[in-house]
Every structure is written in structure tokens, then in C-alpha cells.
Short mmCIF file of C-alpha atoms in Angstrom, two decimals:
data_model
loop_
_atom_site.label_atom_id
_atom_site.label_comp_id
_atom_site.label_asym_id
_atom_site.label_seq_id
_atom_site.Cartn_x
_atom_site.Cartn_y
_atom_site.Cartn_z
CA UNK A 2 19.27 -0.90 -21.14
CA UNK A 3 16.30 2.05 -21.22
CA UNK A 4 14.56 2.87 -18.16
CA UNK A 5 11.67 0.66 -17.81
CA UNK A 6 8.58 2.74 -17.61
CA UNK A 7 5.62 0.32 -19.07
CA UNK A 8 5.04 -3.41 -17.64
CA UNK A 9 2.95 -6.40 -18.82
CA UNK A 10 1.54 -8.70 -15.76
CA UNK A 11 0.43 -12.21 -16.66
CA UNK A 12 -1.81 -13.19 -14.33
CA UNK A 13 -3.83 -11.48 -11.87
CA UNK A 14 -3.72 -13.78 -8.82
CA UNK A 15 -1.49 -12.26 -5.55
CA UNK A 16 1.73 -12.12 -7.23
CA UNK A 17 0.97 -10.62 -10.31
CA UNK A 18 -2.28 -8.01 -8.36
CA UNK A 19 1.12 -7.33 -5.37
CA UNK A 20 3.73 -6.10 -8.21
CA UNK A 21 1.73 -4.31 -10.09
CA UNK A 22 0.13 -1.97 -7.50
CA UNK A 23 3.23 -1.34 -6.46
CA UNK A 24 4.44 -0.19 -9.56
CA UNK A 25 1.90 1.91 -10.54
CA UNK A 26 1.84 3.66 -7.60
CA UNK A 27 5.52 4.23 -7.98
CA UNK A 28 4.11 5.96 -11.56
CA UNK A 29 4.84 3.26 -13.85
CA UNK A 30 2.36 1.89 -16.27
CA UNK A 31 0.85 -1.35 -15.98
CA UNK A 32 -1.20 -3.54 -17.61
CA UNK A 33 -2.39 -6.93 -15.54
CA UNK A 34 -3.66 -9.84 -17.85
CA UNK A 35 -5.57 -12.34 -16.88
CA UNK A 36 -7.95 -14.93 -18.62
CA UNK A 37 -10.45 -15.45 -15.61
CA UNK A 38 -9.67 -12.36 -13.15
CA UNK A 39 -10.94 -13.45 -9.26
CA UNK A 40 -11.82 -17.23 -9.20
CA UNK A 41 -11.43 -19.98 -7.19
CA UNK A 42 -8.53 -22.53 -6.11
CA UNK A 43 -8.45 -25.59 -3.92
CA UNK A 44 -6.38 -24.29 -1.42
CA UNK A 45 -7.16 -23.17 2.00
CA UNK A 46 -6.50 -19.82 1.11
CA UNK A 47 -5.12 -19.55 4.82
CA UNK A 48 -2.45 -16.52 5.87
CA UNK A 49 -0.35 -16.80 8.77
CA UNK A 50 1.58 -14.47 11.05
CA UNK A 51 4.14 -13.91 8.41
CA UNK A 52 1.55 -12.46 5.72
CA UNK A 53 -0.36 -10.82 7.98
CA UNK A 54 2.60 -8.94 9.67
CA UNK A 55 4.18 -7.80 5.67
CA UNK A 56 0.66 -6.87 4.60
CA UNK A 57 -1.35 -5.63 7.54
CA UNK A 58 -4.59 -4.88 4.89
CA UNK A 59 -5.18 -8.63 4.82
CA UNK A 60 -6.50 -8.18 8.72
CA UNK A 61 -8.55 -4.73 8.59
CA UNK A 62 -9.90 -5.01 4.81
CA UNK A 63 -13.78 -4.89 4.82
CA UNK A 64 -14.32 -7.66 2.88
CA UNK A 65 -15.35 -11.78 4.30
CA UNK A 66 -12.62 -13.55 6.01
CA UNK A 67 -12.30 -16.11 8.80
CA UNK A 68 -9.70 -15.94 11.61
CA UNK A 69 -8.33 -19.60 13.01
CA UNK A 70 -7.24 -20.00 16.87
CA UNK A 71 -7.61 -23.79 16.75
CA UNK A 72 -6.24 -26.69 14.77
CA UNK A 73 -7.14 -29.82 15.02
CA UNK A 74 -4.35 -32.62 13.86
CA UNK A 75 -4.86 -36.08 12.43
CA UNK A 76 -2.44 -38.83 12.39
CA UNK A 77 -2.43 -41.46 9.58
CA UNK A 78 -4.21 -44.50 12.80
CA UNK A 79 -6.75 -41.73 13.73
CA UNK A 80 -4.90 -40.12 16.94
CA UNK A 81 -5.63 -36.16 16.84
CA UNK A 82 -3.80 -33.30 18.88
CA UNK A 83 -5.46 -29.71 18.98
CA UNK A 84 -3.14 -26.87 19.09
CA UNK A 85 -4.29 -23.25 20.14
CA UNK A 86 -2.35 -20.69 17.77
CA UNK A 87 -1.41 -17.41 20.06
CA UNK A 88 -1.57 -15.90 16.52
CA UNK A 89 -4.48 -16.83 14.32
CA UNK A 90 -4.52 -17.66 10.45
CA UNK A 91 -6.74 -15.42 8.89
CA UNK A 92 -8.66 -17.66 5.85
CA UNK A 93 -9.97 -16.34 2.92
CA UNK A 94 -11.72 -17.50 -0.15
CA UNK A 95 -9.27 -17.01 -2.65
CA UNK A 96 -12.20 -15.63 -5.35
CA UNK A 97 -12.23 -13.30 -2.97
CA UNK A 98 -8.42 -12.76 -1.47
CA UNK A 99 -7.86 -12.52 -5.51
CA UNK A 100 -10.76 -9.70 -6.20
CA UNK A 101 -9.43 -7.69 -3.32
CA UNK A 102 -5.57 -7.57 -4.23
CA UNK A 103 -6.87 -7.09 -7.96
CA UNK A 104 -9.33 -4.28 -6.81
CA UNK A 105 -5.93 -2.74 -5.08
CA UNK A 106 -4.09 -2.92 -8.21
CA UNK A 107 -7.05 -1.48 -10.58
CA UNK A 108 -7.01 1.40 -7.89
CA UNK A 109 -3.33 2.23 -7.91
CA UNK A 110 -3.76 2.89 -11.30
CA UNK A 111 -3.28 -0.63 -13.05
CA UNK A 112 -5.54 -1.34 -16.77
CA UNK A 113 -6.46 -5.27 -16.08
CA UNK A 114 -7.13 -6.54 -19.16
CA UNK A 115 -9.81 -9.65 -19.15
CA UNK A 116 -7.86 -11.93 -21.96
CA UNK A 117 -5.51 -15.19 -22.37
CA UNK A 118 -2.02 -14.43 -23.24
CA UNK A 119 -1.01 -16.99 -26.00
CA UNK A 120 2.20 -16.21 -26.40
CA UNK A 121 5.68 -14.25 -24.99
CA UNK A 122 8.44 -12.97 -27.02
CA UNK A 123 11.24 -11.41 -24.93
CA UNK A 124 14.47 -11.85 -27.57
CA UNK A 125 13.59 -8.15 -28.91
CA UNK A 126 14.98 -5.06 -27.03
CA UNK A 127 10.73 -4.79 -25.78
CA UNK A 128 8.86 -8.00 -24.80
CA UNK A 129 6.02 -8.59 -26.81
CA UNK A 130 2.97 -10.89 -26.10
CA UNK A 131 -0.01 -11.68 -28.02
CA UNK A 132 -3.30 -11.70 -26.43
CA UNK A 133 -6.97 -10.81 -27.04
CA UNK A 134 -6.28 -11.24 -31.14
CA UNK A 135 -3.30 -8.55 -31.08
CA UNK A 136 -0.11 -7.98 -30.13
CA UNK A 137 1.52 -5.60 -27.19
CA UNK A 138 4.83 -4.72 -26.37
CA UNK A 139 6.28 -3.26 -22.87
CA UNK A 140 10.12 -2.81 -21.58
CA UNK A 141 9.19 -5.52 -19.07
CA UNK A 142 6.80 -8.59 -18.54
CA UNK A 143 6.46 -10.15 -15.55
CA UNK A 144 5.09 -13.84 -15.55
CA UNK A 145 2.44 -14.68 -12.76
CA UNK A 146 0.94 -17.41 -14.89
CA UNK A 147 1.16 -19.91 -12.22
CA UNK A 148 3.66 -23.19 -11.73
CA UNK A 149 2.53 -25.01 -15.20
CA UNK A 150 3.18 -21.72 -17.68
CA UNK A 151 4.81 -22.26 -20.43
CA UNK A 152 4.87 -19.13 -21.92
CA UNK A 153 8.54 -18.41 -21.63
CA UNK A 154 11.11 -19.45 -23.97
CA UNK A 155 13.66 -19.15 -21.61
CA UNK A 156 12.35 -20.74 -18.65
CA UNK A 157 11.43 -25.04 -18.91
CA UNK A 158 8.11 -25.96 -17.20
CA UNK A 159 8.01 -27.22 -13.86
CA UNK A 160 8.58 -31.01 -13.46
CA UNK A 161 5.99 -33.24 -11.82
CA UNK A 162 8.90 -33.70 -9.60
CA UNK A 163 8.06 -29.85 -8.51
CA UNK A 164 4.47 -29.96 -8.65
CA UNK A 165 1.78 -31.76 -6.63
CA UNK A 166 -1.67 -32.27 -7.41
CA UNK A 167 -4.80 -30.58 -5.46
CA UNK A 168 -8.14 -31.96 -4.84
CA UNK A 169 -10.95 -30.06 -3.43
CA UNK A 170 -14.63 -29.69 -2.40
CA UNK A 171 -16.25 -26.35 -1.10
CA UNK A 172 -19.20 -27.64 1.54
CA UNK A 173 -21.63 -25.14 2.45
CA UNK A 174 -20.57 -25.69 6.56
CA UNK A 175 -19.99 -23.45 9.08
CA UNK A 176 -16.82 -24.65 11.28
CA UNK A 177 -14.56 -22.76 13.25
CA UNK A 178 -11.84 -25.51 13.42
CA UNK A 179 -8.99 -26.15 10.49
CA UNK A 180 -8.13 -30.16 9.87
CA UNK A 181 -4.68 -31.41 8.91
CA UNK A 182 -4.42 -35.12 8.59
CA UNK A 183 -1.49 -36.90 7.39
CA UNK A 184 -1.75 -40.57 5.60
CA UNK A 185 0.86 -43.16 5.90
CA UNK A 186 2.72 -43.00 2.14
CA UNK A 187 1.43 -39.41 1.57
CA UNK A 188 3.97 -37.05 0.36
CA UNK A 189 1.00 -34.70 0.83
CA UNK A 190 -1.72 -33.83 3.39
CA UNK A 191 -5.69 -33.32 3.85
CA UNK A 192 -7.23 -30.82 5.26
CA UNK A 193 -10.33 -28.95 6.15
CA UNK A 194 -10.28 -25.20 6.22
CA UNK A 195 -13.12 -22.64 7.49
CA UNK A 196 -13.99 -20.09 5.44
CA UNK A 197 -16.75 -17.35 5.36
CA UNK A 198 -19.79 -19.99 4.50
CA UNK A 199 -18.25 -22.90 3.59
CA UNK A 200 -15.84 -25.33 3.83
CA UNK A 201 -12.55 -25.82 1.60
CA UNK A 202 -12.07 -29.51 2.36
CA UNK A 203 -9.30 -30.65 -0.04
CA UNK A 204 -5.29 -33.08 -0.54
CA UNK A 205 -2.67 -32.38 -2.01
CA UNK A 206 0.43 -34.49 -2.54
CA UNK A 207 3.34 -34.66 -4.84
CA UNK A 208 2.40 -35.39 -8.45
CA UNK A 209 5.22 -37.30 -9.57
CA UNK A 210 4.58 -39.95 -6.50
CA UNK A 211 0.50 -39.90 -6.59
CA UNK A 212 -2.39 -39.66 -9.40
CA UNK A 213 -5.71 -37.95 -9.24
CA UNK A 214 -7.81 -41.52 -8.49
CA UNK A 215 -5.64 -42.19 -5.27
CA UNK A 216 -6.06 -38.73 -4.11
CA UNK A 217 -9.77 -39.05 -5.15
CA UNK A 218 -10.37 -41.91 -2.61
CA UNK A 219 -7.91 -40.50 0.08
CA UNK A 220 -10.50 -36.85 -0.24
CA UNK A 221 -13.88 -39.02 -0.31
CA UNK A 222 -12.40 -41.06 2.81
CA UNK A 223 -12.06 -38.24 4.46
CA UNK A 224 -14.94 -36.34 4.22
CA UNK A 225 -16.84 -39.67 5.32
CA UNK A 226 -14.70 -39.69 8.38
CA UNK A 227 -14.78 -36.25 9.38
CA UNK A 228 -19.00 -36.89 8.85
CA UNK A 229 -19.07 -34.27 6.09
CA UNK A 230 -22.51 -34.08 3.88
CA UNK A 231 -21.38 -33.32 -0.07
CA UNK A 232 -25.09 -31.74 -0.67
CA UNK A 233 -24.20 -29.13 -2.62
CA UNK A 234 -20.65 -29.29 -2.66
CA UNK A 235 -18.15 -28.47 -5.81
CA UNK A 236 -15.32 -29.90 -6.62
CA UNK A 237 -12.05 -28.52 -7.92
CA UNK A 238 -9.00 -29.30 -9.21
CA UNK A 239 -5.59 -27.56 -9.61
CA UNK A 240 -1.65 -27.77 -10.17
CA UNK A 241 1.03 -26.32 -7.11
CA UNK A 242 4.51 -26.06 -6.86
CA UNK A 243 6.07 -28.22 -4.41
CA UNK A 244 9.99 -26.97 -5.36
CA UNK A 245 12.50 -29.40 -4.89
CA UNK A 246 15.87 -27.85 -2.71
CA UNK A 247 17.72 -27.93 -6.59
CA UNK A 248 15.28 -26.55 -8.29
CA UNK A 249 15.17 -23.27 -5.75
CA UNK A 250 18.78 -22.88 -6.36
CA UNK A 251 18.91 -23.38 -10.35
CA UNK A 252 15.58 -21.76 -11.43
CA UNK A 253 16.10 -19.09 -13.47
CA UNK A 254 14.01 -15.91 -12.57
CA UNK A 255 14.73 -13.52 -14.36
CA UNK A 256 15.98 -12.04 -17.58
CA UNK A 257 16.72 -8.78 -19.46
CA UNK A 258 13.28 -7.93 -20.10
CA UNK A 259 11.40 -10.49 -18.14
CA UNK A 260 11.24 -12.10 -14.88
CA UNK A 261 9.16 -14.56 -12.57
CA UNK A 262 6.93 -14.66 -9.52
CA UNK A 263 5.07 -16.31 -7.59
CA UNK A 264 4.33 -19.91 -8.42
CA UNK A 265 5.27 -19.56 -11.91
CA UNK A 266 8.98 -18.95 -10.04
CA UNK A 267 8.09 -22.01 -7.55
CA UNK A 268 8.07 -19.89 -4.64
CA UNK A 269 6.05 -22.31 -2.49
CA UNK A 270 6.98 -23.93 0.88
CA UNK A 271 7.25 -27.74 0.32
CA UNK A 272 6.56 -29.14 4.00
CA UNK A 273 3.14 -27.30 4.35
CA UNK A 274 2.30 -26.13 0.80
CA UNK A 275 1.81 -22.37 1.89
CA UNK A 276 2.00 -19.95 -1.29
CA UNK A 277 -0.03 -16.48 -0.94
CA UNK A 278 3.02 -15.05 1.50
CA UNK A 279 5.57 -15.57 -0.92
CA UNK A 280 3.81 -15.12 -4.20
CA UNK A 281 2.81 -11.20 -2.60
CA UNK A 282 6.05 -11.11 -1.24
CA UNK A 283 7.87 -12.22 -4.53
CA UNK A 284 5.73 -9.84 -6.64
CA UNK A 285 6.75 -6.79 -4.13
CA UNK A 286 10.06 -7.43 -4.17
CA UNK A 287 10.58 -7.56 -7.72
CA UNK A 288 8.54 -4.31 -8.34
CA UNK A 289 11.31 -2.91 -5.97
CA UNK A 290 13.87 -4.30 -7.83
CA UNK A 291 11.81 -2.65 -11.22
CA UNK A 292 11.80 0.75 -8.95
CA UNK A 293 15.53 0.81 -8.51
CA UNK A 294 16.42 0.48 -11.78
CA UNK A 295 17.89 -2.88 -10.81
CA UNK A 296 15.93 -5.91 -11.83
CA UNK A 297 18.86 -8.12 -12.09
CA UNK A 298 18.89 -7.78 -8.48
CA UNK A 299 15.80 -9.43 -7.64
CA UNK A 300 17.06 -13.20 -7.06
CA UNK A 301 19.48 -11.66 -4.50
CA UNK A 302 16.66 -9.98 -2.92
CA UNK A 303 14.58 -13.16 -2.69
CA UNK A 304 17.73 -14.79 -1.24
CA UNK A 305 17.82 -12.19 1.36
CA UNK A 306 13.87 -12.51 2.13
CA UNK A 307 13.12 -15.92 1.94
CA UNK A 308 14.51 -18.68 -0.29
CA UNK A 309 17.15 -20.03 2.41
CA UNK A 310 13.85 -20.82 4.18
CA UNK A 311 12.14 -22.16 1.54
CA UNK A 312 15.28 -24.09 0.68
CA UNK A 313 15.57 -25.93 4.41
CA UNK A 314 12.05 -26.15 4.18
CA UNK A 315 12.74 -28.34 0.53
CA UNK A 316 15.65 -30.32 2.83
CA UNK A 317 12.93 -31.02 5.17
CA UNK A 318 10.02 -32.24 3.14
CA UNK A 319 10.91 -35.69 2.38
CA UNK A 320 12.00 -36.27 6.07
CA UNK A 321 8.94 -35.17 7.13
CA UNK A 322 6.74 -36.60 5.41
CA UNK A 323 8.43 -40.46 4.66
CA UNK A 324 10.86 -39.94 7.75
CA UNK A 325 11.17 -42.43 11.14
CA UNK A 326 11.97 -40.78 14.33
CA UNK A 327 11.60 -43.36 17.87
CA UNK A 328 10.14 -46.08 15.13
CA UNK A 329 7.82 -44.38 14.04
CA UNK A 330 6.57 -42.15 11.43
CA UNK A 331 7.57 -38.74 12.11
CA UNK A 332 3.73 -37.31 11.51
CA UNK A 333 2.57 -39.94 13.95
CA UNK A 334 5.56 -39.41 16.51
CA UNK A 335 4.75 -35.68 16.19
CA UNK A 336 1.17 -35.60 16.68
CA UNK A 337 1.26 -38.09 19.61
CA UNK A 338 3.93 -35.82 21.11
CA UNK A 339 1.36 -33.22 20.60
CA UNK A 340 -1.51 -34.55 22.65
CA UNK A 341 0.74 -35.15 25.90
CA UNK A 342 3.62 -32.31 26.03
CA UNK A 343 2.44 -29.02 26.15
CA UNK A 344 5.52 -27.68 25.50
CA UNK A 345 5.58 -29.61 22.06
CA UNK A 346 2.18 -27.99 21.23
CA UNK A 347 3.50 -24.48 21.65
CA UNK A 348 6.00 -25.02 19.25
CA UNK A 349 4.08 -27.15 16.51
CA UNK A 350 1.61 -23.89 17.27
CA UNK A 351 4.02 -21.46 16.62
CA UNK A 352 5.18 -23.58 12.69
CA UNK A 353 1.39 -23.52 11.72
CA UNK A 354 1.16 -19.87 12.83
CA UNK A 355 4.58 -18.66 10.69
CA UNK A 356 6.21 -17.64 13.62
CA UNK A 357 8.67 -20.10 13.86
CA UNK A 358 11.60 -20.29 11.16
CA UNK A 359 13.13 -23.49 9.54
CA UNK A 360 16.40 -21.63 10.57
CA UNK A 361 15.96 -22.30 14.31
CA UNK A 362 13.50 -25.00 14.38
CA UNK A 363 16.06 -27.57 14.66
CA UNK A 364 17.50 -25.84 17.52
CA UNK A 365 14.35 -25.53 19.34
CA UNK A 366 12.95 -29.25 18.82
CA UNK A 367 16.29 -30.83 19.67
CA UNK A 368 16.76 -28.20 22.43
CA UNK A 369 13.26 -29.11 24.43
CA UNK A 370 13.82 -32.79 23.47
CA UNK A 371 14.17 -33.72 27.25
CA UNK A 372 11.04 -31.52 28.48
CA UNK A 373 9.00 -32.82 25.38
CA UNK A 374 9.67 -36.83 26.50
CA UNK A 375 9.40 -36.05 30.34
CA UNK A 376 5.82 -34.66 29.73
CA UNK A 377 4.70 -37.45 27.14
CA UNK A 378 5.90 -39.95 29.82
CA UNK A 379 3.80 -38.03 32.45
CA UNK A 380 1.06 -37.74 31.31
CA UNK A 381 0.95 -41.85 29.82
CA UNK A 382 1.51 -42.29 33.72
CA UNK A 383 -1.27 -40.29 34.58
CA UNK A 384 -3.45 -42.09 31.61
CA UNK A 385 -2.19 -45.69 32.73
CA UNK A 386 -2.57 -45.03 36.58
CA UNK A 387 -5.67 -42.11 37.38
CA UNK A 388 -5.62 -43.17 41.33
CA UNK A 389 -1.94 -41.93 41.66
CA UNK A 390 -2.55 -38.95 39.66
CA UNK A 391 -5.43 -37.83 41.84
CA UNK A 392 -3.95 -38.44 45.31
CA UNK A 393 -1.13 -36.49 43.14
CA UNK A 394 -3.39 -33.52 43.11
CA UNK A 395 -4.64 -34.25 46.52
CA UNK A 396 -1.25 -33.67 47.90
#
């Protein structure tokens, strides 16, 4: 195979914006297409310890952004736990988020191109793709299309199986608390993020299990319980990966002259839905791959980074969310653990933050299992029987 010297990006979101400014500024020469450059998605746009620790821009770049101490979590009867994160999520817009990464790339040296690919051809010694009424060839393309492309021969479309479904409104609010509430039956969530001026109040849950009406009612429910005004509110729509464990192990990647990232490659964790980390990460590490000469290496270097956690995380998901632990649900069980053990808290802190691993959560949960139940019990004592928990104090 010839060096590969000039790459075609499809799609300009964090994946495709990540790879190619680091190619370019590794001297290659790279064109980014994408039909509608920085817009909008309803997601909460939110970055955790993880992101913010691999791309240390995302906390001192100029441009509007909300940081997140507290978190506010809803069981499916009502119950709500707040958790204080020692390390906050940073939130952005992701018309924004998307502008900056892109405005990175354009400045590295990338030609964005403001067009709708139609069509890949990769069975040449050069990929070609058609776009803006002509046709283009490079020794590479790299697909950052998003989970429903279909623009690869080689690759099949995601299954609804993989996918879930995301409603949205943007409320002009000011809040400085993010939302998570779980519903009984959900393979999904809703939640309400802060961002710079409004709110991104949206669900998501698995599209092969739920359809756009349910959802629908589930959002409006919500935004009537949380006392929400939709005055001049937008809704959105969009499609996610939500990667089964098989589908992480079979997908195929990449090719001779092509490869994918981000959530065209279904890089996505399936317990809490978060994307931007791995689709920057995914279009990094293949540009390093691209920079070594080697980009048949680049599964083995997403092995290495992160798809053993995403694939525990894909073991986890339906236990999570349809599990029993104590006869309960496990989203109920964990969020009333959460308002009465502080040492619970810390760690359910630590998950929403990104500093806790799937690799030793098990560990830890099963490991302060006693301390957890001692302090529930405590404190329902203390609830139940106030007199004895003042003369308690008294003492």
C-alpha cells in the first residue's frame, strides 16, 4: 500500500473535527465534509473527568460552557438523591462544542467543505466519494457520518437493536443543577442538563424496545413535573448508538482505504449514553494509527483505550436498567441507597464524574456493601425515631 498523504472526513462533528486536526498538523492533507457544519443535537452535550483530563482545551477554551458540581437523581416513584461531583462535568451546547473542535481543525490546516456526501467507493486502490455535484478521490476516508450512515459498502447499518431514540427541548432557563430520572420499563433515561442560557431537557431509550409517541409523553411528563414552562422552547430529534456487547466485538472498523469513528463505529457507552469522549478519542487514535503508517492497527488501539470498558459497560446495561437487586429495581434500590449512605453517594459521584471504571466498579460496590446497608439502616433509624437521634447527639 502507498503512503497515505491526502484524507477525506465525513462529518464534521468531534470525531471527524479530532482526526483531522490531528492529521493536518502532522502535515497531511485533509478535507472535512459536512452537510450542516456546527448544529445542534439533543444530547446534554456534558464532558466528564475522562474528556476533560485527554483534552484539557475543553476547560480553558474562551468560548460558553457550564461546569456541573451537583446532580440531582430521580427514581421511577419520585424519590431523588443529590450527589456532589468532586470533579465537575463541564456542559456545552454542542452547536457550539462542534464550531469549536471544527474551528481547531480549519486552523490546523483542514479545507471543510460545506456539502452532503452521497456516495463512497473504497474497492479502487483511492477511495472516491461524490459530493457537491463531483467526484473526489483520497488514499483514505474516514467515516464520521454518525450511527445511521450508510455510506459504506462494507460496513451494514446499525440495528435498532444498537440505536436508541432521542427526544429533546432547549428551554430558555437558567439552572445550575443536571436531572437524571429513570422510569420503570425504560431501557433509557430523562434528563435535564444546564447549559450556557438554556436548558437541554431531553430521553432517550433503546429504539428497538420504545417509539417516538411513548418517549413523547414520558418528555412532556417530565417537564410538567420538574415545573418547566415550554415558552419558547424547540424541540429536537435524533438517532444514538446504544452498542450491544456483540456488536463492539464484531463491528468492522476499518478497511484498506477506509475506516470508522465515532458513532458511525458505535463507540458510545450503553449504561449512560455518553459519546463526545470516545468519538474525540476514537478520531485521535485513528489519526495516530494514519501517522504511523499503520491503520490496520487502530481496532487494537481502541481495544487498548477503551472498548473493554465500553464492552462491560454493554454487559451492564440491561442489568441496570431492567435488573432486581433486594426486590427491587436496581435504579430505585440505587437511588434510595443514595439519599441515606454517604459512602454510596461518593461512589455513584465518582460513575457520573468518569472517574470510576466498569473494570473495578464491581469490586468497589460489592466491597462497601456492608458500610453502604449499615448507613441506609442508620439513618431510617434516625428518620423513624428523631428523639433517640438527638439525645444521640446530645451525648
Amino acid at each position: 500500500m502507498s503512503p497515505v498523504r491526502n484524507i477525506a472526513i465525513l462529518g464534521g462533528g468531534p470525531a471527524g473535527a479530532t482526526c483531522g486536526e490531528r492529521l493536518s498538523r502532522a502535515g497531511f492533507q485533509v478535507t472535512i465534509y459536512d452537510e450542516h457544519l456546527a448544529w445542534e443535537k439533543p444530547c446534554g452535550g456534558g464532558l466528564t473527568q475522562k474528556a476533560l483530563a485527554a483534552f484539557p482545551f475543553l476547560v480553558s477554551s474562551p468560548v460558553p460552557k457550564k461546569p456541573i458540581n451537583n446532580v440531582e437523581l430521580i427514581s421511577s416513584d419520585g424519590k431523588r438523591a443529590r450527589l456532589r461531583l468532586d470533579w465537575p462535568i463541564i456542559i456545552y451546547a454542542r452547536k457550539v462544542l462542534n464550531g469549536l473542535l471544527l474551528d481547531r481543525a480549519t486552523e490546523a490546516g483542514c479545507d471543510v467543505v460545506r456539502a452532503r456526501v452521497t456516495r463512497v467507493e473504497t474497492d479502487g486502490p483511492r477511495a472516491r466519494l461524490e459530493a457537491a455535484g463531483g467526484w473526489h478521490e483520497a488514499d483514505f476516508v474516514v467515516i464520521a457520518a454518525g450511527a445511521r450512515n450508510s455510506l459504506l459498502p462494507a460496513t451494514e447499518p446499525l440495528p435498532p437493536e444498537d440505536l436508541e431514540l432521542t427526544l429533546g427541548y432547549y428551554i430558555p432557563v437558567e439552572s445550575d443543577l443536571m436531572k437524571v430520572k429513570f422510569v420503570k420499563g425504560l431501557q433509557g433515561y430523562l434528563w435535564s442538563f444546564p447549559r450556557p442560557g438554556h436548558l437541554s431537557v431531553g430521553i432517550c431509550a433503546n429504539m428497538a424496545k420504545h417509539v417516538s409517541r411513548e418517549l413523547r409523553k414520558l418528555l412532556d411528563s417530565f417537564v410538567t413535573e420538574e415545573k418547566l414552562d415550554l415558552e419558547g422552547a424547540e424541540l429536537y430529534s435524533h438517532v444514538l448508538p446504544s452498542p450491544r456487547r456483540q456488536t463492539l466485538r464484531q463491528r468492522s472498523v476499518v478497511g484498506e482505504n477506509w475506516a470508522l469513528v465515532g458513532d458511525a463505529a458505535a463507540w458510545v457507552d450503553p449504561v449512560t449514553g455518553e459519546g463526545i469522549y470516545y468519538a474525540m478519542r476514537s478520531g485521535e487514535i485513528l489519526a495516530e494509527a494514519l501517522i504511523a503508517g499503520a491503520p490496520a492497527e487502530y481496532p487494537a488501539r481502541i481495544q487498548t483505550a477503551f472498548r473493554e470498558e465500553l464492552e462491560r459497560a454493554a454487559k451492564l446495561s440491561p442489568l441496570f436498567y431492567h435488573g432486581k437487586f433486594l426486590g427491587g429495581a436496581v435504579t430505585t434500590r440505587m437511588i434510595a441507597f443514595a439519599r441515606h449512605s454517604p459512602t454510596f453517594r461518593q461512589m455513584l459521584a465518582d460513575v457520573f464524574a468518569g472517574s470510576q471504571s466498569y473494570r473495578t466498579l464491581k469490586a468497589r460496590l460489592w466491597g462497601q456493601l456492608g458500610v453502604t446497608l449499615a448507613e441506609t439502616a442508620g439513618s431510617l433509624l434516625r428518620k423513624h425515631n428523631p428523639a433517640q437521634s438527638e439525645l444521640k447527639a446530645e451525648a
